[in-house]
XYZ file of C-alpha atoms in Angstrom:
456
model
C 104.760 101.532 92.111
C 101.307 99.811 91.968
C 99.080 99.255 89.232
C 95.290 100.260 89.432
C 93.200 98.692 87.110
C 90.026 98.581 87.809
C 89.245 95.691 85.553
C 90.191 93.409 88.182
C 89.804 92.573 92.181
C 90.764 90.454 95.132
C 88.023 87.855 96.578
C 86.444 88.817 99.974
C 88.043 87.783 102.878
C 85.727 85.885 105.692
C 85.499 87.561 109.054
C 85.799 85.329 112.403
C 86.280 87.712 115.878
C 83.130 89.750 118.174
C 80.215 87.930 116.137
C 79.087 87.394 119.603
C 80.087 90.588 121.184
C 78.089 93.647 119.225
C 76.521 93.757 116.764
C 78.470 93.464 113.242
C 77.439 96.425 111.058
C 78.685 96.104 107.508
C 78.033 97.971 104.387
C 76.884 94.282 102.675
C 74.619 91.519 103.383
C 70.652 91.207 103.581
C 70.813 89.587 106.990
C 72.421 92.569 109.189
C 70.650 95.607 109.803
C 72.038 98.478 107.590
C 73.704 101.562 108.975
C 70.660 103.537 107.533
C 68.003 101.191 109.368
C 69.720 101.051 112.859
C 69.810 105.112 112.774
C 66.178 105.017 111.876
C 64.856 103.206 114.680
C 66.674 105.326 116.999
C 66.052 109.172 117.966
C 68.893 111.317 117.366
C 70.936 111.445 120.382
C 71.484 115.508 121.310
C 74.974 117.265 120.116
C 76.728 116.952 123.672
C 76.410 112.824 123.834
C 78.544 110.408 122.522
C 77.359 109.184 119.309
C 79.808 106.822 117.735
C 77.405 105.730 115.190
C 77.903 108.846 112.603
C 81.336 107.868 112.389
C 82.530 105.203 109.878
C 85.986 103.678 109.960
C 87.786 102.835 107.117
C 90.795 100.212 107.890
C 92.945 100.202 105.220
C 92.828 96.518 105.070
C 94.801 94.073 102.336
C 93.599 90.874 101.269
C 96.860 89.115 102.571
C 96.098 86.437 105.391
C 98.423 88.178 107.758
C 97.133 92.027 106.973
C 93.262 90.765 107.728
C 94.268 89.288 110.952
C 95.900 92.829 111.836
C 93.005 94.471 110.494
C 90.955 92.240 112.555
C 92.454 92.784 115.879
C 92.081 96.770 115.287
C 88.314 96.233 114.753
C 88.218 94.290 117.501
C 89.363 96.894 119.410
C 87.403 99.563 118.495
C 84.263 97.359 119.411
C 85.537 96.701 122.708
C 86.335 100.376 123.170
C 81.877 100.944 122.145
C 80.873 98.573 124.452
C 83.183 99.153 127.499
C 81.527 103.638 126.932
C 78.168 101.251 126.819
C 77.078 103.353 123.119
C 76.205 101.488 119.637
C 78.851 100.644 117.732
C 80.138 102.557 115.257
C 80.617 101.165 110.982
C 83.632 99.482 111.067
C 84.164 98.541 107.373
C 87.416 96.649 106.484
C 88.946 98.218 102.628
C 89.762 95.132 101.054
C 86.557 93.503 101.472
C 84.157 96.172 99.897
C 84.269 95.260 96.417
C 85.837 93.378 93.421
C 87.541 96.686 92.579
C 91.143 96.134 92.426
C 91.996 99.622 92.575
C 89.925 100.468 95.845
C 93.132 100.238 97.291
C 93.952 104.104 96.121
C 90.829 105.505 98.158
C 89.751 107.343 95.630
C 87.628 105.141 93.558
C 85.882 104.071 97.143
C 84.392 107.023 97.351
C 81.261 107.084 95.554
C 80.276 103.606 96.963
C 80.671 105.329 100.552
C 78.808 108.715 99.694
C 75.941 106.233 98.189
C 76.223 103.981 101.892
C 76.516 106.754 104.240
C 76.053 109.991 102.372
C 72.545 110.787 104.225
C 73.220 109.497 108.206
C 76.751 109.802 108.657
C 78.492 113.029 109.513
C 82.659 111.702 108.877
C 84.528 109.133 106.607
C 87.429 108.083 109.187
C 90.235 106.206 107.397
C 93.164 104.017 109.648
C 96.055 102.001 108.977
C 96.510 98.265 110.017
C 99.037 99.957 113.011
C 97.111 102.866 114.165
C 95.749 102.726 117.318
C 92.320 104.661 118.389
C 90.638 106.337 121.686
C 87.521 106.417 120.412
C 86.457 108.692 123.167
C 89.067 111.366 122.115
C 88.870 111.061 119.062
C 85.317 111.664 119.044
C 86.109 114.934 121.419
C 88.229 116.126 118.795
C 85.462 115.663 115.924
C 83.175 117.105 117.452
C 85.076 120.281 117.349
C 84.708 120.663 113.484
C 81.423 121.826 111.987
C 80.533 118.134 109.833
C 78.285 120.206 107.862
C 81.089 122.145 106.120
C 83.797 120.258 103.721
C 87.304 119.344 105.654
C 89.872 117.313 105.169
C 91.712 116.201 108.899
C 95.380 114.630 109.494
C 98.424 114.806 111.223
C 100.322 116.901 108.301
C 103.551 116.022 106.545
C 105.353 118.460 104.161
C 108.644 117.980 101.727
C 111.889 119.087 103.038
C 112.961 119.379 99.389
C 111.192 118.814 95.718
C 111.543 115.079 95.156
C 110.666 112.793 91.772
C 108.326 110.729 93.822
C 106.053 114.213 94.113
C 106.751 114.884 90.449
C 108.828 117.468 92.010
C 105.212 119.748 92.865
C 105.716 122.887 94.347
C 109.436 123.120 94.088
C 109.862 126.711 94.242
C 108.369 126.112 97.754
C 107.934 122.329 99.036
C 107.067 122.523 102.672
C 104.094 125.181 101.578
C 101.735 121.497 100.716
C 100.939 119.597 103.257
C 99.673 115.707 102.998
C 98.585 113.437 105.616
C 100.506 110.763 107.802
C 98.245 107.700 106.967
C 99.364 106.129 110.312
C 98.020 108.633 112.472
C 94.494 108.519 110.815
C 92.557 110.832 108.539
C 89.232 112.059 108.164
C 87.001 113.754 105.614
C 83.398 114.686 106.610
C 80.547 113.858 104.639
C 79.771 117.120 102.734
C 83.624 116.817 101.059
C 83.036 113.046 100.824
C 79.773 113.968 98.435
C 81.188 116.817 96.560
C 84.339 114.751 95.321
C 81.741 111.737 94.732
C 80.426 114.234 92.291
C 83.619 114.731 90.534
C 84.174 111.844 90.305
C 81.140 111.126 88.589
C 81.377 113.730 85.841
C 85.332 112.757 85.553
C 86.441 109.519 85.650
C 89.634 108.905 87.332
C 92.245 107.702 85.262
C 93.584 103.710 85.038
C 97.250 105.017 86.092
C 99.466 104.075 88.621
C 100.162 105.912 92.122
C 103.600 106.623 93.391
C 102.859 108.482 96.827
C 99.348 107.986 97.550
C 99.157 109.614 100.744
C 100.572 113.035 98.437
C 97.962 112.017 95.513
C 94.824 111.872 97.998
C 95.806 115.210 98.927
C 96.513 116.851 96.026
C 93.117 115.748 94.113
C 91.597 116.893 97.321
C 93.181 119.868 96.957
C 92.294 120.844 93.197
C 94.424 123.154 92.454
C 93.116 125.504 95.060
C 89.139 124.612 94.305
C 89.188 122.301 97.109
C 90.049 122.294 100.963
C 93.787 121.889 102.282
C 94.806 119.641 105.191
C 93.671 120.701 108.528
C 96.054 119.740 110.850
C 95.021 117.585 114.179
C 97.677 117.754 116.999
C 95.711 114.679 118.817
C 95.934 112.167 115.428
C 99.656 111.550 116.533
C 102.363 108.859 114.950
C 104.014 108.696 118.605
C 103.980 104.741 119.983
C 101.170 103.934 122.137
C 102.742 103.322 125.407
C 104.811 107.064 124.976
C 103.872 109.046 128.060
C 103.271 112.282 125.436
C 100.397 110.036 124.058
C 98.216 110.504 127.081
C 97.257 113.926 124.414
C 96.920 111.605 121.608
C 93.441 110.742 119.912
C 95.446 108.180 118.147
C 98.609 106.021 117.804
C 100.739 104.051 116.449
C 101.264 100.117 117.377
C 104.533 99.967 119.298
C 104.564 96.104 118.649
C 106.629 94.310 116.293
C 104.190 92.572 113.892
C 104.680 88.399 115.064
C 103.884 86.706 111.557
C 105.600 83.984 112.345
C 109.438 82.528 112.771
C 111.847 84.875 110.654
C 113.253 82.962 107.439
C 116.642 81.902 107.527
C 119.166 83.983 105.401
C 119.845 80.474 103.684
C 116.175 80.366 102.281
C 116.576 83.605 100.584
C 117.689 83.836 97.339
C 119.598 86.980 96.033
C 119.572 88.678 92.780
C 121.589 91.695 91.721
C 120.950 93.161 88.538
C 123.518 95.494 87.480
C 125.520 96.410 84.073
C 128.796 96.180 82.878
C 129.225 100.498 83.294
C 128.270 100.381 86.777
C 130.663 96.724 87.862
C 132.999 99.492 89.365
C 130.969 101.542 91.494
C 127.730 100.424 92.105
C 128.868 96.632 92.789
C 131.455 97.557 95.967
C 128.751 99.655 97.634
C 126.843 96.409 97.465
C 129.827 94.653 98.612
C 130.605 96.736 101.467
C 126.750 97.040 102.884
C 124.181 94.838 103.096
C 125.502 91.776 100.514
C 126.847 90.354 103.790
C 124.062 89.324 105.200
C 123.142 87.282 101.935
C 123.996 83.552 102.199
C 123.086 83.219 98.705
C 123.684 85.907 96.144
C 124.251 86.260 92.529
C 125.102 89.162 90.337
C 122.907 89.459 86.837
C 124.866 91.812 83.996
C 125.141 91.973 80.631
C 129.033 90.797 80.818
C 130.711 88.558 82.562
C 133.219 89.645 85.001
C 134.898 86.717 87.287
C 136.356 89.252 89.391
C 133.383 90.178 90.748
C 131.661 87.724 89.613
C 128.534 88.306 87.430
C 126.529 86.007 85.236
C 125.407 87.266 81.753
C 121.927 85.738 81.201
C 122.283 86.718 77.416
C 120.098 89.730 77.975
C 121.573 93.217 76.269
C 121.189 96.070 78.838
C 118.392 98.708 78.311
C 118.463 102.380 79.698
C 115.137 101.816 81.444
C 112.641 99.060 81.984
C 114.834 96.036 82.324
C 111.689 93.784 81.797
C 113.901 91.025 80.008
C 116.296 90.973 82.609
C 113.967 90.560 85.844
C 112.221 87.786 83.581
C 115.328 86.094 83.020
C 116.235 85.951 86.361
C 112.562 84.472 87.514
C 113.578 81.312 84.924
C 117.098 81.352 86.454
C 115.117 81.007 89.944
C 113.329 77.751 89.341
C 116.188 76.246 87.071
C 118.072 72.869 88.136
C 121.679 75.999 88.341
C 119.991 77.497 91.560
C 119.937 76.116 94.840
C 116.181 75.472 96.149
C 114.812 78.319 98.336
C 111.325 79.527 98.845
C 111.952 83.370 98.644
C 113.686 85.150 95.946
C 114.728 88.494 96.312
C 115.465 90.800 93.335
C 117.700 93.889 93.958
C 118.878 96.482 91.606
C 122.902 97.451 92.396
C 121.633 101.138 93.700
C 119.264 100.048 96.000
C 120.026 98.984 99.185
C 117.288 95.915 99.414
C 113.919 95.624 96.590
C 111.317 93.457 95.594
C 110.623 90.175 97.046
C 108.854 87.299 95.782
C 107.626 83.556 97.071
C 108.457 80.512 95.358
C 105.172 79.722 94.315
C 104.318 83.048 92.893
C 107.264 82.451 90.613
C 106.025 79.861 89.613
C 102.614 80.704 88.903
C 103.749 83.470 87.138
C 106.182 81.436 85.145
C 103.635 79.186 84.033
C 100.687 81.400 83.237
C 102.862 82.907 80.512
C 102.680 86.392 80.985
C 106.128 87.884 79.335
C 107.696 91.240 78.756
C 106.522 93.061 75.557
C 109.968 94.179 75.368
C 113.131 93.712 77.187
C 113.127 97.574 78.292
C 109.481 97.121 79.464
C 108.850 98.467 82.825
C 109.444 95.241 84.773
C 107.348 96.576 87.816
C 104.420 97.297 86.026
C 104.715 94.206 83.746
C 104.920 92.028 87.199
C 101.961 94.034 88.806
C 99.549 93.292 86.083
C 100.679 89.595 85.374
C 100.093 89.017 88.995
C 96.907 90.448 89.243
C 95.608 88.956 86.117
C 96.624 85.575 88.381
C 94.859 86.931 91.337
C 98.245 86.829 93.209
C 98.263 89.636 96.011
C 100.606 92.251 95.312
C 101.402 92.592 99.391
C 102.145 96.607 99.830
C 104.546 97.549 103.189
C 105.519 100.728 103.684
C 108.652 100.095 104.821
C 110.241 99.525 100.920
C 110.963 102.517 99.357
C 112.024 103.467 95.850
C 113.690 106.730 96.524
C 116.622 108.079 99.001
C 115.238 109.122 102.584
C 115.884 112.614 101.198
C 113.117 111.906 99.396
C 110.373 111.444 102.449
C 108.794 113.650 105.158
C 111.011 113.715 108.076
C 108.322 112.684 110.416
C 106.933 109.895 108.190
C 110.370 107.974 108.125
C 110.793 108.685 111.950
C 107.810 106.178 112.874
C 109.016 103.145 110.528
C 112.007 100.982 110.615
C 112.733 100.836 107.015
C 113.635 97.842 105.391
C 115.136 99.415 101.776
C 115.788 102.709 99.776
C 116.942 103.155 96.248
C 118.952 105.447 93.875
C 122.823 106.867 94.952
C 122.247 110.016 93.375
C 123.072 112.925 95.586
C 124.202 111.229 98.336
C 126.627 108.765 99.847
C 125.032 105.390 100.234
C 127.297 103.683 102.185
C 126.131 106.670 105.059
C 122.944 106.340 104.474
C 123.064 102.686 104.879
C 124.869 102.490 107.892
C 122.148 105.120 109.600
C 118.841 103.515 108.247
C 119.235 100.116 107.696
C 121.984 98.215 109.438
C 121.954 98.027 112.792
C 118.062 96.608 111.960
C 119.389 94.193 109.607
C 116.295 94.409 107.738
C 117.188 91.566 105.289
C 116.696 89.095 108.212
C 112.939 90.459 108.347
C 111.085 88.201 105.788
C 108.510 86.618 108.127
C 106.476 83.127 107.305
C 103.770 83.564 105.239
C 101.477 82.086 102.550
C 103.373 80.677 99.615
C 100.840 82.027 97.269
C 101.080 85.542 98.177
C 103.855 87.900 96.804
């Protein structure tokens, strides 16, 4: 889970690739043209050409050094793509960088600034992920197949197989009768939608909460309890890998490449927490024996007794139903103290999950020394960590690939795109199994790539 709080943001990231190509056209700045002016000077093309230009793209960019390079190569390719068909380029605007708003992020709270931007001379809102991959010219067929003067919402749908907690259990008499977008594939709403919800917006104020699925929360405020429109479903905004001979159909992809960000980090530079209890030493602890603790050079288990058998450390922390604030904190001390070998990452695993949260050395640090604390020992310690971070202007780096419930617990076809790197909780099911299908022959806890000490 994620914190939005609007009270705070991420700096704007500097742009460096096709200054020289096209030209840039961004939502900011007094010295490039504005959408508005550029459609202006021009006449309206007529409803059979290609005319990229009503279309802005959304890349779900992150501030995160890595994430803006990604983001960067994707708008590099969509420029390429408007110059090789020889038409204007289209607005390529990149998330992160559109305001001081932390909670941007969540879509929703974008919206009014792009109804205001592009309300008037734009016809769709087209939002991508980092990985999705576009043919602009198809994509543009397929567009053009939807009246943009009427409200719809367009994505390559996903359903529930079962209620799950991370829905909040919606629709349980009948799960797979919602449906929700696949991010990865793309999604689009057109302008008249875009300017209605900017509306209601306006009159209600979306709530400082926190988001658990936002892909399902996008949809469902869509949605409105009926007021709004559904998902349309587009067979050609596809999750299949680019170079898949079934793509040839596909308006868009997904990046079949591994992401290079650098050498992967030796197990022996990972630290390993395990937070567990003294009720759960006899069977929680052996699953995390028997899966994924071998591939930990250095590992520790965190409890409120100490058991040499297994063995586990008691920081002097009492065990709390929920929360376990005091205990993550204690463990971030432990991290930097002169007991724990010296290693730049740190990661912090509860004794159901099978691989969590993962944090730098230097965000430890900073976070250590700013002197944000838990309120409580049974504070939420995910929430308590998002908002110390942010108050330190430490990027909270999102991948989809961690997840906080079972796979039970995700769309089929969302999970069968990803290589995922953790899951959590052993109700219902036998996690040993599920262990052995999803995550080891990827040995996912080898996976921690290089990256900027500052971020988490």
């Amino acid at each position: 889970m994620l914190p939005i709080n609007s009270q705070h943001g991420y700096s704007v990231a500097q742009y460096f690739l096709l200054l020289s190509l096209v030209p840039l056209i961004t939502a900011k700045g007094d010295d490039v043209e504005s959408p508005e002016k550029i459609h202006d000077a021009e006449k309206p093309p007529s409803e059979t050409q290609l005319d990229l230009r009503r279309v802005v793209f959304v890349i779900q960019s992150q501030r995160n050094s890595f994430h803006v390079q990604q983001a960067e190569k994707l708008r590099k390719d969509l420029l390429l793509q408007t110059h090789a068909l020889q038409e204007s380029p289209p607005v390529i605007l990149l998330l992160h960088t559109l305001s001081d708003n932390e909670g941007d992020w969540s879509i929703l709270p974008l919206l009014p600034y792009l109804s205001s931007q592009f309300g008037k001379n734009s016809s769709w809102i087209m939002f991508l992920e980092e990985d999705t991959r576009v043919k602009l010219q198809k994509l543009h067929e397929v567009l053009k197949k939807f009246d943009h003067r009427k409200e719809w919402f367009l994505g390559k749908p996903l359903h529930d197989e079962e209620s799950t907690i991370i829905h909040h259990y919606a629709f349980s008499e009948n799960p797979a009768a919602f449906e929700y977008p696949d991010f990865s594939a793309g999604w689009a709403l057109s302008i008249p939608l875009v300017n209605r919800l900017t509306s209601k917006i306006e009159d209600e104020p979306l709530k400082s909460d926190f988001t658990i699925d936002l892909k399902h929360e996008v949809a469902l405020y869509i949605w409105e309890d009926g007021k709004g429109p559904r998902l349309t479903g587009v067979p050609e905004l596809c999750t299949l890998p680019e170079h898949n001979p079934r793509a040839q159909y596909c308006a868009t992809t997904v990046s079949s490449h591994s992401p290079l960000c650098g050498q992967p980090v030796k197990s022996e530079n990972i630290f390993v927490a395990v937070k567990t209890c003294k009720k759960f030493h006899s069977d929680r602890v052996p699953v995390v024996k028997k899966t994924w603790s071998k591939q930990a050079s250095l590992l520790e288990y965190y409890s409120d007794y100490a058991d040499p058998s297994i063995p586990t450390i008691n920081l002097g922390v009492p065990n709390t139903e929920r929360g376990h604030c005091g205990k993550t904190f204690a463990i971030l001390k432990r991290f930097l103290s002169s007991h724990m070998p010296k290693t730049d990452w740190l990661l912090i695993v509860d004794d159901d999950t099978l691989i969590r949260m993962v944090f730098s050395r230097e965000a430890v640090v900073q976070l250590l020394a700013s002197g944000c604390k838990c309120y409580s020992n049974d504070a939420p310690d995910d929430m308590v960590l998002g908002m110390c971070f942010n108050a330190l202007r430490v990027p909270v780096t999102h991948s989809p690939l961690f997840h906080q419930a079972r796979p039970e617990d995700y769309a089929r076809e969302f999970l069968a795109h990803q290589t995922p790197i953790s899951f959590h909780k052993h109700w219902n099911i036998d996690p040993i199994a599920v262990f052995n299908k999803w995550l080891k022959n990827g040995e996912n806890t080898e996976g921690l790539q290089k990256s900027t000490k500052e971020e988490l």
